[in-house]
Each structure stands twice: as structure tokens, then as C-alpha cells.
Tab-separated table of C-alpha atoms and ligand atoms in Angstrom:
chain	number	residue	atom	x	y	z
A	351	UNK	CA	0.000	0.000	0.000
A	352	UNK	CA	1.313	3.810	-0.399
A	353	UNK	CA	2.389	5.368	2.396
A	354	UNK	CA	1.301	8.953	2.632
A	355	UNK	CA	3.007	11.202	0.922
A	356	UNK	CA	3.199	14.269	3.386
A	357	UNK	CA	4.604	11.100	5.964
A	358	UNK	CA	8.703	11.924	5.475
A	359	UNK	CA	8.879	15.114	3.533
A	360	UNK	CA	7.512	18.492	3.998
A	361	UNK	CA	5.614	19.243	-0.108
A	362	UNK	CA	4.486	22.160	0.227
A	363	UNK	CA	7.854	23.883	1.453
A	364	UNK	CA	9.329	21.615	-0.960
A	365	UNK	CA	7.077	23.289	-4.141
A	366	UNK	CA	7.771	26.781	-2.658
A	367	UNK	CA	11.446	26.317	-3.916
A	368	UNK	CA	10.325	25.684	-7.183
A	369	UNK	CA	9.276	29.027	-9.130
A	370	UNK	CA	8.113	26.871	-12.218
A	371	UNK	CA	5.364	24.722	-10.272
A	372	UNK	CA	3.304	28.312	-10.506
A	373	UNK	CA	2.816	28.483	-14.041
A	374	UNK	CA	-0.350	28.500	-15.239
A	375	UNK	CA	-1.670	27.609	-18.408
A	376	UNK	CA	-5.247	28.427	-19.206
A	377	UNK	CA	-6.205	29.440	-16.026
A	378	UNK	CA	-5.037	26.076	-14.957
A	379	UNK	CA	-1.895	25.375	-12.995
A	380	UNK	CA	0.780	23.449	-14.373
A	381	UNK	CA	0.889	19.342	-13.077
A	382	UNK	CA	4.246	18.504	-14.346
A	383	UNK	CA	4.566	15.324	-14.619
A	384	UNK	CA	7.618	14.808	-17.221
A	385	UNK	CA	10.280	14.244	-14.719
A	386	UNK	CA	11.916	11.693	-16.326
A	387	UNK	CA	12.670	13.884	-19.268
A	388	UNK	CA	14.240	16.549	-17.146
A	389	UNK	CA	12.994	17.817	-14.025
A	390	UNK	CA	12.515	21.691	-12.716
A	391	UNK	CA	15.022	23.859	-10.975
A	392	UNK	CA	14.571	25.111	-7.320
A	393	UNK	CA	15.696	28.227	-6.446
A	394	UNK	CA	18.349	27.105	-4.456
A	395	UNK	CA	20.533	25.888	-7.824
A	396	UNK	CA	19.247	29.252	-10.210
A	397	UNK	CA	20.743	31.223	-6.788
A	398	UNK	CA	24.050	29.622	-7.270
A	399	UNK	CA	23.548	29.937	-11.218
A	400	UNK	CA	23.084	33.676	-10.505
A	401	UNK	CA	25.304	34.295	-8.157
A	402	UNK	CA	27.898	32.347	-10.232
A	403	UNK	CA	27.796	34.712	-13.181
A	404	UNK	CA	27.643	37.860	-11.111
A	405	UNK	CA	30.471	37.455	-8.681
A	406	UNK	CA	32.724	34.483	-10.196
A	407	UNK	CA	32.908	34.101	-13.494
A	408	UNK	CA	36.015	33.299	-15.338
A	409	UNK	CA	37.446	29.995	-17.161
A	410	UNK	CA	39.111	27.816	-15.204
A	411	UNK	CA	42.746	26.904	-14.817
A	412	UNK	CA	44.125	29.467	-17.152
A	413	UNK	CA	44.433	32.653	-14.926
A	414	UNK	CA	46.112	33.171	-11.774
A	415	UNK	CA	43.632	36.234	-11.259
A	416	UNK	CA	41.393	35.966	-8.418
A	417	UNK	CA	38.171	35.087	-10.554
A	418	UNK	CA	39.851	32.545	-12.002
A	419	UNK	CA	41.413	30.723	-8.983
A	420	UNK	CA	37.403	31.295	-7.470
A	421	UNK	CA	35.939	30.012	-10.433
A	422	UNK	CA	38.620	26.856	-10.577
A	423	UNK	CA	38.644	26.004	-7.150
A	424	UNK	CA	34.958	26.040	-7.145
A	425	UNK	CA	34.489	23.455	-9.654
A	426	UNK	CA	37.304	21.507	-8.645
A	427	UNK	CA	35.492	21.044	-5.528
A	428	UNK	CA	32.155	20.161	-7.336
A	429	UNK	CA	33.856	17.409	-8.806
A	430	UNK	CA	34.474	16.277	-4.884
A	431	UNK	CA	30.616	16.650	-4.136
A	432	UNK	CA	29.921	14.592	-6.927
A	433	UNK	CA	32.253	11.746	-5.633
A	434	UNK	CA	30.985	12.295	-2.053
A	435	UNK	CA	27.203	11.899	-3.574
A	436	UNK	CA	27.575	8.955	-5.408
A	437	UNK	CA	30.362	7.113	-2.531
A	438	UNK	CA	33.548	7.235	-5.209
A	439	UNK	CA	36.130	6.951	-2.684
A	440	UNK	CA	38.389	8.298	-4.978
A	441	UNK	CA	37.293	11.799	-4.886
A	442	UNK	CA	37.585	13.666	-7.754
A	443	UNK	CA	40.228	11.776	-9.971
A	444	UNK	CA	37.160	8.982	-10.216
A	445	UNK	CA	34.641	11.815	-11.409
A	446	UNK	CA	34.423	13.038	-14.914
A	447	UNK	CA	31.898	15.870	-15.640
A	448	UNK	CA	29.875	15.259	-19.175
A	449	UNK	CA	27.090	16.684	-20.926
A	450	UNK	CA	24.611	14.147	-19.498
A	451	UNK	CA	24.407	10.456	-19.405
A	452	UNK	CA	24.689	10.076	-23.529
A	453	UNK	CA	27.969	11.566	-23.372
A	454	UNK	CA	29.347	9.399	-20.614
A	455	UNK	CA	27.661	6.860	-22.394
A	456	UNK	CA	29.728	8.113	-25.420
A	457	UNK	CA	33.168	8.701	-23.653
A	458	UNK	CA	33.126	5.227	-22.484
A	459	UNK	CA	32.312	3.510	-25.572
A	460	UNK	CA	34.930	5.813	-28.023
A	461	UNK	CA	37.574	6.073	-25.277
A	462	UNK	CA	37.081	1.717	-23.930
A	463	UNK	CA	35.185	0.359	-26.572
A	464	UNK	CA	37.185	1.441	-29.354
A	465	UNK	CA	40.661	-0.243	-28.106
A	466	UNK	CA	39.114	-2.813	-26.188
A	467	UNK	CA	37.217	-4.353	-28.160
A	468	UNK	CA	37.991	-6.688	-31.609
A	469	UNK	CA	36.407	-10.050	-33.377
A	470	UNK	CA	34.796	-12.165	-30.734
A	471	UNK	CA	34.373	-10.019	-27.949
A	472	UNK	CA	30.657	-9.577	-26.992
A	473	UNK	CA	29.062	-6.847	-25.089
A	474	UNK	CA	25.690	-7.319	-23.403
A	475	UNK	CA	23.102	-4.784	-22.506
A	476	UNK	CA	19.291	-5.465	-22.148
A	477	UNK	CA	16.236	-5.607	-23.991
A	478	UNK	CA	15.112	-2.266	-21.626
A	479	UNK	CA	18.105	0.067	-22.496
A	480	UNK	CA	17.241	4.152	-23.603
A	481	UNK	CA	18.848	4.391	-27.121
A	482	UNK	CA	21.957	6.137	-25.734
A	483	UNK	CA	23.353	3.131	-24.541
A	484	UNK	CA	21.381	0.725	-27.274
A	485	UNK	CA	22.909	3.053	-30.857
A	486	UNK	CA	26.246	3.737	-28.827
A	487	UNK	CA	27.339	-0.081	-28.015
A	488	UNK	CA	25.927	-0.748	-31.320
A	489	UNK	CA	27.659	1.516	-33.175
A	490	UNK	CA	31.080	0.951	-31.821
A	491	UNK	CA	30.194	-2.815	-31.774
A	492	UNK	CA	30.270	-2.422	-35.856
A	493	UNK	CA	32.837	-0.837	-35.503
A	494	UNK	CA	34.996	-3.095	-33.768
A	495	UNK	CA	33.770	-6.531	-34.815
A	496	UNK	CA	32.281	-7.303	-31.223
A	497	UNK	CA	29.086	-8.273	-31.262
A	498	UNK	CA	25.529	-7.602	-28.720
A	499	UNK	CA	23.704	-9.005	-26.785
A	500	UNK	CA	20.316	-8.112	-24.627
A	501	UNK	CA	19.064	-10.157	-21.761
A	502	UNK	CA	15.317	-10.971	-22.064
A	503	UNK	CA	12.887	-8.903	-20.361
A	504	UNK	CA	9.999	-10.490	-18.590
A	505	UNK	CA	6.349	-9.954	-18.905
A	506	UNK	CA	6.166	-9.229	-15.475
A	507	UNK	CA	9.026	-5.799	-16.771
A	508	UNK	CA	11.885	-7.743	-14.848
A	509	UNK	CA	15.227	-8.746	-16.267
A	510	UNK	CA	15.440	-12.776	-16.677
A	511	UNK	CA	18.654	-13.358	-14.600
A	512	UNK	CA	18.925	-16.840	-15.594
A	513	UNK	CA	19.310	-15.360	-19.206
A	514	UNK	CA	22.057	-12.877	-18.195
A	515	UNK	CA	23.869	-15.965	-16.719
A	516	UNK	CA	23.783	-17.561	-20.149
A	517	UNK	CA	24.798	-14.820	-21.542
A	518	UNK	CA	27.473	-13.497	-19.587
A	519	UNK	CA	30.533	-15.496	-20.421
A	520	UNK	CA	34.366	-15.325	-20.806
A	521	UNK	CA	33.699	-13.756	-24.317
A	522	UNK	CA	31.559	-10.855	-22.532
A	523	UNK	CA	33.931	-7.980	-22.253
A	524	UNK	CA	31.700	-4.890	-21.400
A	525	UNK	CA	28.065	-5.414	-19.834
A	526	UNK	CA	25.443	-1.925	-20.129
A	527	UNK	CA	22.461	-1.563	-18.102
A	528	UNK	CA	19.903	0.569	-16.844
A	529	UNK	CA	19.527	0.931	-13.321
A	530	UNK	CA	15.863	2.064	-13.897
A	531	UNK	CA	14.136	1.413	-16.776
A	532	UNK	CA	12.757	5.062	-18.031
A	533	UNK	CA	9.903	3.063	-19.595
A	534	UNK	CA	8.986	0.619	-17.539
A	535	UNK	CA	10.125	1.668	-14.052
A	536	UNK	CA	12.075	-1.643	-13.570
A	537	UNK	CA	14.500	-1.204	-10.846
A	538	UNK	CA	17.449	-3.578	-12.005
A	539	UNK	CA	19.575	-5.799	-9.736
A	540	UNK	CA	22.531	-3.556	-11.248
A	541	UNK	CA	25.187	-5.386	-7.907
A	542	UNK	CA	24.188	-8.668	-8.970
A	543	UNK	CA	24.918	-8.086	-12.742
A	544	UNK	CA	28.641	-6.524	-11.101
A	545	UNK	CA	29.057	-10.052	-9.656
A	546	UNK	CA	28.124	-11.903	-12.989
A	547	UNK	CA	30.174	-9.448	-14.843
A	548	UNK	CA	33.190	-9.634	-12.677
A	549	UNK	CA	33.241	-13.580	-12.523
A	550	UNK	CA	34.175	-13.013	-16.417
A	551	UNK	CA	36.357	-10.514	-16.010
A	552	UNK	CA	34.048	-8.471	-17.789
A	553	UNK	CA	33.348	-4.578	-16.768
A	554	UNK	CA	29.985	-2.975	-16.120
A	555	UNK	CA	28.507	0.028	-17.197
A	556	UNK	CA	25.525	1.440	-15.035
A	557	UNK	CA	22.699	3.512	-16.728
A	558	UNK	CA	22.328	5.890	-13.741
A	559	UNK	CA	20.333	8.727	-15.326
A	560	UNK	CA	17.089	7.368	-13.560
A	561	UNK	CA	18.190	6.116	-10.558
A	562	UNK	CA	20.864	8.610	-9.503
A	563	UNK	CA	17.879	11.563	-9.448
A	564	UNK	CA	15.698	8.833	-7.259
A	565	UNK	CA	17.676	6.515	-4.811
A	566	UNK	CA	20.527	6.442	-2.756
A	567	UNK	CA	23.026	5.247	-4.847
A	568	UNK	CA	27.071	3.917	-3.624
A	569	UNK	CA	28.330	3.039	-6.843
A	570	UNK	CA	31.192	0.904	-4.668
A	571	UNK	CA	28.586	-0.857	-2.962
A	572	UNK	CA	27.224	-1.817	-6.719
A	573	UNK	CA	30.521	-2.334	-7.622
A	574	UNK	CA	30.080	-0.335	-10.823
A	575	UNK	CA	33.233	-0.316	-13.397
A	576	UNK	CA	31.402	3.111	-14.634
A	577	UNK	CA	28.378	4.779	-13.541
A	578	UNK	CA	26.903	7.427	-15.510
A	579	UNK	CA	24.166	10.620	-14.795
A	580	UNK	CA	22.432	13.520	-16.258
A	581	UNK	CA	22.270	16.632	-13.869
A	582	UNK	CA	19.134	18.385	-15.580
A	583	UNK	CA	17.178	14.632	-14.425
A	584	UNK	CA	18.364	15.884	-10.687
A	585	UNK	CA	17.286	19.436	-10.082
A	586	UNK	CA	20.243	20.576	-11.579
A	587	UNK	CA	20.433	22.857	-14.741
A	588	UNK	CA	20.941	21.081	-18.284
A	589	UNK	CA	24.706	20.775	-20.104
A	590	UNK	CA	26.253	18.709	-16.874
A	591	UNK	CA	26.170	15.187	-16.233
A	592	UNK	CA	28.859	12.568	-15.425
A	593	UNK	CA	30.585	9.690	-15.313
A	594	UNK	CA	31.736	8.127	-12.321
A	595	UNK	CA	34.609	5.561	-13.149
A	596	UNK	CA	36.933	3.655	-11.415
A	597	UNK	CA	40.507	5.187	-11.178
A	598	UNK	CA	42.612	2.525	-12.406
A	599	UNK	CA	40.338	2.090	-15.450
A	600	UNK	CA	40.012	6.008	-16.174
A	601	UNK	CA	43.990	6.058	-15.899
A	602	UNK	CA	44.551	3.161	-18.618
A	603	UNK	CA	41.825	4.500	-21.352
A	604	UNK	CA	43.062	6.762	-24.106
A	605	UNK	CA	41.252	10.396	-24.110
A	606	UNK	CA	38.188	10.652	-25.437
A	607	UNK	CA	37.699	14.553	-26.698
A	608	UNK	CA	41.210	15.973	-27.659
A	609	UNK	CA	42.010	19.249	-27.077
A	610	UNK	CA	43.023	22.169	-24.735
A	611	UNK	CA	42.574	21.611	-20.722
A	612	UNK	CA	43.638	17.850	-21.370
A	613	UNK	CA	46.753	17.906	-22.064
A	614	UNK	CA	50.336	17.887	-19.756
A	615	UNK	CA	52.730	18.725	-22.446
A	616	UNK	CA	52.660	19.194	-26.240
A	617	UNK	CA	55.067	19.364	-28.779
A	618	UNK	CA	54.718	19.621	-32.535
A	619	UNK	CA	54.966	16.092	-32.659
A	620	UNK	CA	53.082	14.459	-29.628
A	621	UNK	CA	51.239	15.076	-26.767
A	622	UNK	CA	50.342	14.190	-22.970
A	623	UNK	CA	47.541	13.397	-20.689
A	624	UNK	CA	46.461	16.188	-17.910
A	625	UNK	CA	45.961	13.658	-14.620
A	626	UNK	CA	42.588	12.920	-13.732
A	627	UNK	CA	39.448	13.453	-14.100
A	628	UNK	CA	40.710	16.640	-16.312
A	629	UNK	CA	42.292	14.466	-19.053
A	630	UNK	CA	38.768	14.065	-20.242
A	631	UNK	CA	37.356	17.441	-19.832
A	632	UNK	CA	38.600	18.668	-22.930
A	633	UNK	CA	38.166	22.561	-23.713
A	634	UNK	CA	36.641	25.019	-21.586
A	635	UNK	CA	34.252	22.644	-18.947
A	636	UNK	CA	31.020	23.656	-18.342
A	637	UNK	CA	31.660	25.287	-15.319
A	638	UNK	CA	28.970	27.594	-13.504
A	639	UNK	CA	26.748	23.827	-14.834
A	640	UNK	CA	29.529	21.899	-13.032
A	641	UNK	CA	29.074	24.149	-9.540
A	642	UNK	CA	25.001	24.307	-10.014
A	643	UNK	CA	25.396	20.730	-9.984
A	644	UNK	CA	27.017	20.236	-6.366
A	645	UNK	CA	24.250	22.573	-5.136
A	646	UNK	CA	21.635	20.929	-6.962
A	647	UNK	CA	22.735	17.902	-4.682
A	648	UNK	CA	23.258	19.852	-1.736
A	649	UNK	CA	19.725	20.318	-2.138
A	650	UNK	CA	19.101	16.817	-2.491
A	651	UNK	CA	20.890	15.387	0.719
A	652	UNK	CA	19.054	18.304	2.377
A	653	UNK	CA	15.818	16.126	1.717
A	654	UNK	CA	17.522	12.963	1.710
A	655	UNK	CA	17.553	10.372	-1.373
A	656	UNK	CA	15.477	7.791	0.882
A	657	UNK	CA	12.936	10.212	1.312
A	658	UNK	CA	12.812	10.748	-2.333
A	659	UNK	CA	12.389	7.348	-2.997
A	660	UNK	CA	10.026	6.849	-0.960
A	661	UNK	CA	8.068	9.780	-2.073
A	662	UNK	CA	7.829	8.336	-5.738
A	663	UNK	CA	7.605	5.173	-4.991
A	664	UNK	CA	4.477	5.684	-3.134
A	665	UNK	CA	3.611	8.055	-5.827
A	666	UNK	CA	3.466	5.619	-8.377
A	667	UNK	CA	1.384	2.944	-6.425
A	668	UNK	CA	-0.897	5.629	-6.168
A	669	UNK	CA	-0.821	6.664	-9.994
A	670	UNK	CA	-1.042	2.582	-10.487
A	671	UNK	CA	-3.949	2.282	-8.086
A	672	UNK	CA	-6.347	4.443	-9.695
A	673	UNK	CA	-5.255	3.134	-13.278
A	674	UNK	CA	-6.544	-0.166	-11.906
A	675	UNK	CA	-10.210	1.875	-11.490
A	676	UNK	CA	-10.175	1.596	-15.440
A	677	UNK	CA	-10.964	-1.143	-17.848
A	678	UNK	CA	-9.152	0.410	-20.893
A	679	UNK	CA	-5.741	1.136	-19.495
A	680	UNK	CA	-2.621	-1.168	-20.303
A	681	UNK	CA	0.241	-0.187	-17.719
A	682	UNK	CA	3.574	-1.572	-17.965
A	683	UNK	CA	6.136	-2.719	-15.763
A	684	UNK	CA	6.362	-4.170	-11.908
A	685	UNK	CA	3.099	-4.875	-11.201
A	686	UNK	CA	1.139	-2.268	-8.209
A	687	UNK	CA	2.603	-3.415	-4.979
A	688	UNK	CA	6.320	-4.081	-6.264
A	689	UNK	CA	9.263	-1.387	-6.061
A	690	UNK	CA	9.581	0.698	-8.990
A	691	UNK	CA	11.341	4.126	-9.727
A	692	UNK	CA	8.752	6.927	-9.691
A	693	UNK	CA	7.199	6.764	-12.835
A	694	UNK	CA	4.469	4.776	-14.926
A	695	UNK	CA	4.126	4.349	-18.907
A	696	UNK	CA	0.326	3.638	-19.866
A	697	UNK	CA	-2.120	2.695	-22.838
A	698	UNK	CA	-5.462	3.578	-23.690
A	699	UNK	CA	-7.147	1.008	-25.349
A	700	UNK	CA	-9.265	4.312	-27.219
A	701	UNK	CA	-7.141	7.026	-27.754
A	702	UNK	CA	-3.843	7.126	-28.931
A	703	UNK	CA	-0.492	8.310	-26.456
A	704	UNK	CA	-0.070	11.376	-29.027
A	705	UNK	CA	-3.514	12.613	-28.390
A	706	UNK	CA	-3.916	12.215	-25.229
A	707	UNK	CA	-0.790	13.839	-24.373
A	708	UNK	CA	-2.266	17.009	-26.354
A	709	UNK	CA	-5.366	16.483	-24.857
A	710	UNK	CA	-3.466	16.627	-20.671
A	711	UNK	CA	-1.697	19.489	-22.490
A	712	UNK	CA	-4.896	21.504	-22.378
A	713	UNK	CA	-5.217	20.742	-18.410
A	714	UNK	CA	-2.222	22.153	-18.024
A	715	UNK	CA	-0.919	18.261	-17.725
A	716	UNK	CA	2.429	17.433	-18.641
A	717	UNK	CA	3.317	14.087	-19.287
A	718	UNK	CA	5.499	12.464	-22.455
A	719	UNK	CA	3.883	10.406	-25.361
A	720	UNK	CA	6.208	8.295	-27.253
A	721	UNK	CA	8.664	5.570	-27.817
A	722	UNK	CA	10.694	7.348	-24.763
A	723	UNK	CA	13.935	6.255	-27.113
A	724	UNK	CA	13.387	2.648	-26.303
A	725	UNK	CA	11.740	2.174	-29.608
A	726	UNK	CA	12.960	-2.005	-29.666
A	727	UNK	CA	11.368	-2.429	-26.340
A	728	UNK	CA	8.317	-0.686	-28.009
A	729	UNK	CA	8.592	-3.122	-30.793
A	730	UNK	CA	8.785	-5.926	-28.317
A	731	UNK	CA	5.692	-5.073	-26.236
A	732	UNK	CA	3.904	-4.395	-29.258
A	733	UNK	CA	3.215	-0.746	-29.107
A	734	UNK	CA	4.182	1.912	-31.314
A	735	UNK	CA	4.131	4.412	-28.162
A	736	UNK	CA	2.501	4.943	-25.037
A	737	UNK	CA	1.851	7.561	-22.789
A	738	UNK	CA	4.155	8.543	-19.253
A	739	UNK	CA	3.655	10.038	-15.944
A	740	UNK	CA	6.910	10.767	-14.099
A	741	UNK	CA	6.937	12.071	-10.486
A	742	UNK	CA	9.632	13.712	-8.628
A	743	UNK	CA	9.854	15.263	-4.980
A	744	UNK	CA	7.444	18.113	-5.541
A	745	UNK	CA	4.694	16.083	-6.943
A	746	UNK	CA	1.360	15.086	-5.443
A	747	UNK	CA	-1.538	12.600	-5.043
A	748	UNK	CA	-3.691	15.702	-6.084
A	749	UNK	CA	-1.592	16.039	-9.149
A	750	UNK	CA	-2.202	12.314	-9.929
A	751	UNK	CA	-5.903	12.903	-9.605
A	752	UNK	CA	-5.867	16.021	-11.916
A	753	UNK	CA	-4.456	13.794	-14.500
A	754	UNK	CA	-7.013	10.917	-14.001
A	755	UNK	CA	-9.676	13.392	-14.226
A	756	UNK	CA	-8.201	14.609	-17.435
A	757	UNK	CA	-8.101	11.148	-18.891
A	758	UNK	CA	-11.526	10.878	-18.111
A	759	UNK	CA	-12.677	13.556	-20.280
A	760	UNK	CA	-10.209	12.167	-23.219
A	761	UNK	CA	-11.955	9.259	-23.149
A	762	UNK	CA	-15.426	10.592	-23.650
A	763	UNK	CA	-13.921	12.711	-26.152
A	764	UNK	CA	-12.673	10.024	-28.006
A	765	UNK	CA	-15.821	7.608	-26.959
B	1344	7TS	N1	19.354	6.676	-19.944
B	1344	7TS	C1	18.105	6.688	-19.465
B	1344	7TS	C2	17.594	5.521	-18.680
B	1344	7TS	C3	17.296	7.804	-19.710
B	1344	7TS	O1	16.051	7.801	-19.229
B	1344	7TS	C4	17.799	8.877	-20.451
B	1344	7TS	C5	16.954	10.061	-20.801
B	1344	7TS	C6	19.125	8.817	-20.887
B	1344	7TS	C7	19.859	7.700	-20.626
B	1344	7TS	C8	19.754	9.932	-21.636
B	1344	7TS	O2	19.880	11.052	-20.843
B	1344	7TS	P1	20.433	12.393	-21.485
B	1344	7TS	O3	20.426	13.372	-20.356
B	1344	7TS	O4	21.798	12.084	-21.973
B	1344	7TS	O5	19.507	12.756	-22.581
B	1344	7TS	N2	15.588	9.775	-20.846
B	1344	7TS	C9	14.628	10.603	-21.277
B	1344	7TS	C10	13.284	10.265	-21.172
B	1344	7TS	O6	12.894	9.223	-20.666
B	1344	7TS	N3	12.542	11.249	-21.686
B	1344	7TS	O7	13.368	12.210	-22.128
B	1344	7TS	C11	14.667	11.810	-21.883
């Protein structure tokens, strides 16, 4: 059953931090409910975005004027939040700061994959991965002569373990999951898969961009060879994500962007590597992102990540309870009842994901219609796309009930 909501964490002090949640569209105010596509911005991170640009800004290791050494030590020591956040021991040598989770995705693949891999190798990723792991392995996969693998996905929206462990063998050189499925809500046993990956001397690659916004997450307790994260799916602002990676693998991996920032010494002829994690920040980092970040976290660990998950789990019971009031509606994933991240992907049997989106849109209801770029798992359910309500911190039952009242009316629109 759902616990109440209001139980561990204080909403409505929580939505006061959060400018956006007063929008109104219509006369209606805004139920956002697209959190797994990016979520809003408290106050608390566009402060430190402000402040940033009025009082420090400067690039970063390049001036030994005052804004500069304020500017670099600052996001030097974001780099150490980010480690503390995620439990990287090794500070900031073991965190790299991205784009988002494609690009760590990305570095990984190009920088690992690249020289790694050859003719026989195989890397395995499953049937539930968002296309930026999926194209990327695939890609370099062609590339390399490796080939890939997926582990079977339930019915039920679970990974079949006893698959993995026929898959997983001493050919298996890289394994890529998600830790929460942004589709079906699956929360994978990511530390098991470390332990199956590990047996075959094979490295893993965890998917974080859905779980590190919604769970506690110790990426040595997982025992994660790489761990990867979008800031703008955690309160923080877009253009900064990472990738968490262990040290001695980060140190043996050629660069993956080439360029100024990276480098210890060049000559006409050669070059080489700044130490870490800067030998992969090529160019000028995003840097007022990078320091938005660590208080976008700050803000997190204020509230506490078990709170959080709490919060959307028992959000998305509720949003799966009143689903189950309906005759016509096809939800996927863990069944009501079982732990999921906070967010549910639905079907109407009479209106189509695209219009019903549009018609939420008009109550001032956001949610996402589409293949949620895990068009194969699409193709495997049988769907062309459905329909998604994702819930973060500031959300509420009433929210939930606002959308529910708004399918309603779709579906006498649509008859
Ligand atoms: N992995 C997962 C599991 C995701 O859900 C997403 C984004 C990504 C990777 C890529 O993150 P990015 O920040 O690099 O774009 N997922 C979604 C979504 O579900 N709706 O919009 C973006």
C-alpha cells in the first residue's frame, strides 16, 4: 500500500522552492509530470547559477587572477561533491563531468570500446536500455567486430537473470544496463549483474540517469566499473552530467575529446595526458553547470535520497492504483505493490499516447507520449508508443488525480 506522501517530507515547502510549479496555463496550474525527461530547478541551484555569473565568473585553470582561482577552485570542488554523492572513494580523480548520461555513455564507448574491443568479444546490454546506450554499443560494436547481446525482459518488466547468466561469459567484455528502466520503471539488480560481470572478467557500465535523481546510490557498494548521470534529471540545470569511473580504469583509457585543458605537455609532434578526471574534460568545462550541480545535490541530501524514494515510490502505487479503477488502461512494468522508480508508462485502449498527451496538455498536464527512445522495447511489447507520468519530490496525489480526471474527459472525447 502507499504510504502517505506528506509522511517523510515536507511538499508544500518543498514546491515553494520551485518558481516553475506556478505556471499556469489556461487558467489552470501546471501538473508537471515529465520528470523523467528533465525535471525543474529550485531556487536554491538558479541562486548559485546567478550568483555564479555575477560574482565568479572566469574559465578555469588558465588565470592566476582571483576570478579565475574562485571560479577553478569552485568546480574543482564540485567534482568532490559529486564523488561524495555517489560514494567514489576516490574523490575527484574517479569523477568526470559530461554533458549528461549520452555523453558518458559516449566517452566510455569511443575512449574503452574502441581499443578494447575486436572479433569475438561480446558486449551485453538489455532488452530495456534508452537508445543512448542501445545506438552507442551498437555503433562501436560495428565498428569493432564485437558483437551484442540483450538479456530478455519479462512480462512481469523484470530482467530474466537466468538469461544474463547464459549470456554473460568469458567472451563478454563490457556489460550496459539501466539501473531504472525510463519506460517501464524496472528497478534492475545492477550489484548482482557486477558479480556476474566480474566472474568473467568483464566490466559494467551502469545507466544511472534514472536512478541517480531517485535513490541512494554507492556506486562501490554496486561495484560499478562506470556509472553514468544527467544533472538536468536531478534538479540541476541542463549541459552537466557525469561519469563516475573507477581510477585505475580512467587512468589506462586513451582520451576521449582531444584538445586544450587535457593535455600535460605538447610538442609539434606528440602530446600528454592532464591527470585525472581533467584528461577528459577537454576545452573550456562547463563550469557555472559543473558548480550548479554540487548545489543541486546539496539540495538533495538536504531532503535525503530515501525520502525521495520513498516519495515516488508511493507516488506511483498511487498513480497505479487508480489506473486499476479503469478497464481500458494497459500499464507496464512491476506490477502495483512491487518497487519501482517513480514513474508509470500507460495505454489507452481508445485514444492514442499522441492525443492524449495534447489532450493533458490543455489541463495544463504534462506528461510524455512516445517511444521514450526505447523504440525495440516498443517493438517488443507491441506498441508503437505509449503515454508517461513521471513524479519527482514536488509532486502530489492531487496532481495524480488532476491527470485521471483529465483522462476521463479524453476518453469521452474520443468515446
Ligand atoms: N538513460 C536513461 C535511462 C534515460 O532515461 C535517459 C533520458 C538517458 C539515458 C539519456 O539522458 P540524457 O540526459 O543524456 O539525454 N531519458 C529521457 C526520457 O525518458 N525522456 O526524455 C529523456
Amino acid at each position: 500500500m502507499a504510504t502517505p506522501e506528506s509522511q517523510h517530507v515536507d511538499i508544500p515547502s518543498i514546491r515553494d522552492d520551485f518558481p516553475i510549479l506556478d505556471r499556469e496555463f489556461g487558467g489552470e496550474q501546471i501538473v508537471y509530470l515529465d520528470n523523467a525527461a528533465t525535471t525543474q530547478t529550485p531556487d536554491q541551484v538558479i541562486d548559485t547559477i546567478a550568483e555564479y555569473y555575477r560574482q565568479t565568473n572566469a574559465n578555469v585553470h588558465r588565470g592566476l587572477h582571483q576570478l579565475s582561482q574562485e571560479a577553478s577552485v569552485a568546480y574543482e570542488e564540485a567534482h568532490d561533491r559529486l564523488a561524495e554523492f555517489f560514494g567514489a572513494s576516490g574523490g575527484r580523480e574517479e569523477m568526470i563531468f559530461t554533458r549528461n548520461t549520452t555523453e558518458s555513455e559516449n566517452l566510455v564507448a569511443y575512449a574503452w570500446g574502441l581499443s578494447e574491443l575486436e572479433p569475438g568479444d561480446e558486449v551485453v546490454m538489455t532488452e530495456m536500455e534508452h537508445h543512448s546506450s542501445l545506438v552507442t554499443w551498437q555503433q562501436i560494436a560495428k565498428r569493432t567486430g564485437a558483437e551484442v547481446k540483450y538479456i530478455r525482459v519479462d512480462e512481469d518488466g523484470y530482467l530474466d537473470l537466468e538469461h544474463a547468466k547464459e549470456l554473460i561469459t568469458d567472451d563478454t567484455q563490457m556489460i550496459s544496463v539501466v539501473h531504472v528502466s525510463n519506460t517501464l520503471g524496472t528497478i534492475n539488480p545492477v550489484g548482482t549483474l557486477a558479480e556476474i560481470a566480474h566472474d568473467h572478467d568483464a566490466l559494467i557500465f551502469v545507466d544511472g540517469a534514472q536512478s541517480a535523481p531517485n535513490m541512494p546510490i554507492d556506486v562501490e557498494e554496486i561495484d560499478a566499473d562506470f556509472f553514468a548521470f544527467s544533472g538536468h534529471k536531478m534538479v540541476g540545470p541542463t549541459g552537466i552530467g557525469g561519469l563516475y569511473g573507477k581510477k585505475h580504469l580512467l587512468e589506462g583509457m586513451e582520451p576521449f575529446l582531444y584538445g586544450g585543458e587535457m593535455i600535460s605537455r605538447v610538442t609539434y609532434e606528440d602530446a600528454t595526458w592532464n591527470e585525472l578526471p581533467w584528461k577528459y574534460e577537454a576545452g573550456t568545462p562547463p563550469i557555472c553547470q559543473g558548480i550548479a550541480l554540487a548545489a543541486a545535490v546539496d539540495y538533495l541530501d538536504e531532503i535525503g535520497m530515501e525520502n525521495i524514494h520513498r516519495h515516488e515510490d508511493a507516488l506511483a502505487q498511487y498513480a497505479l492504483e487508480r489506473f486499476e479503477e479503469f478497464d481500458d488502461v494497459t500499464v507496464y512494468g512491476p506490477a502495483a505493490g512491487k518497487q519501482r522508480g517513480g514513474l508509470v508508462a500507460f495505454d489507452l485502449d481508445t485514444v492514442h499516447a499522441h492525443d492524449l498527451s495534447e489532450i493533458l496538455n490543455d489541463y495544463a498536464v504534462a506528461v510524455r507520449a512516445g517511444h521514450h527512445c526505447t523504440q525495440p522495447l516498443h517493438d517488443k511489447i507491441g506498441v508503437t508508443a505509449t503515454a508517461r507520468a513521471s513524479f519527482y519530490i514536488y509532486n502530489t496525489r492531487a496532481e495524480i488525480d488532476t491527470m485521471i480526471e483529465a483522462i476521463d474527459d479524453a476518453r469521452q472525447l474520443f468515446g
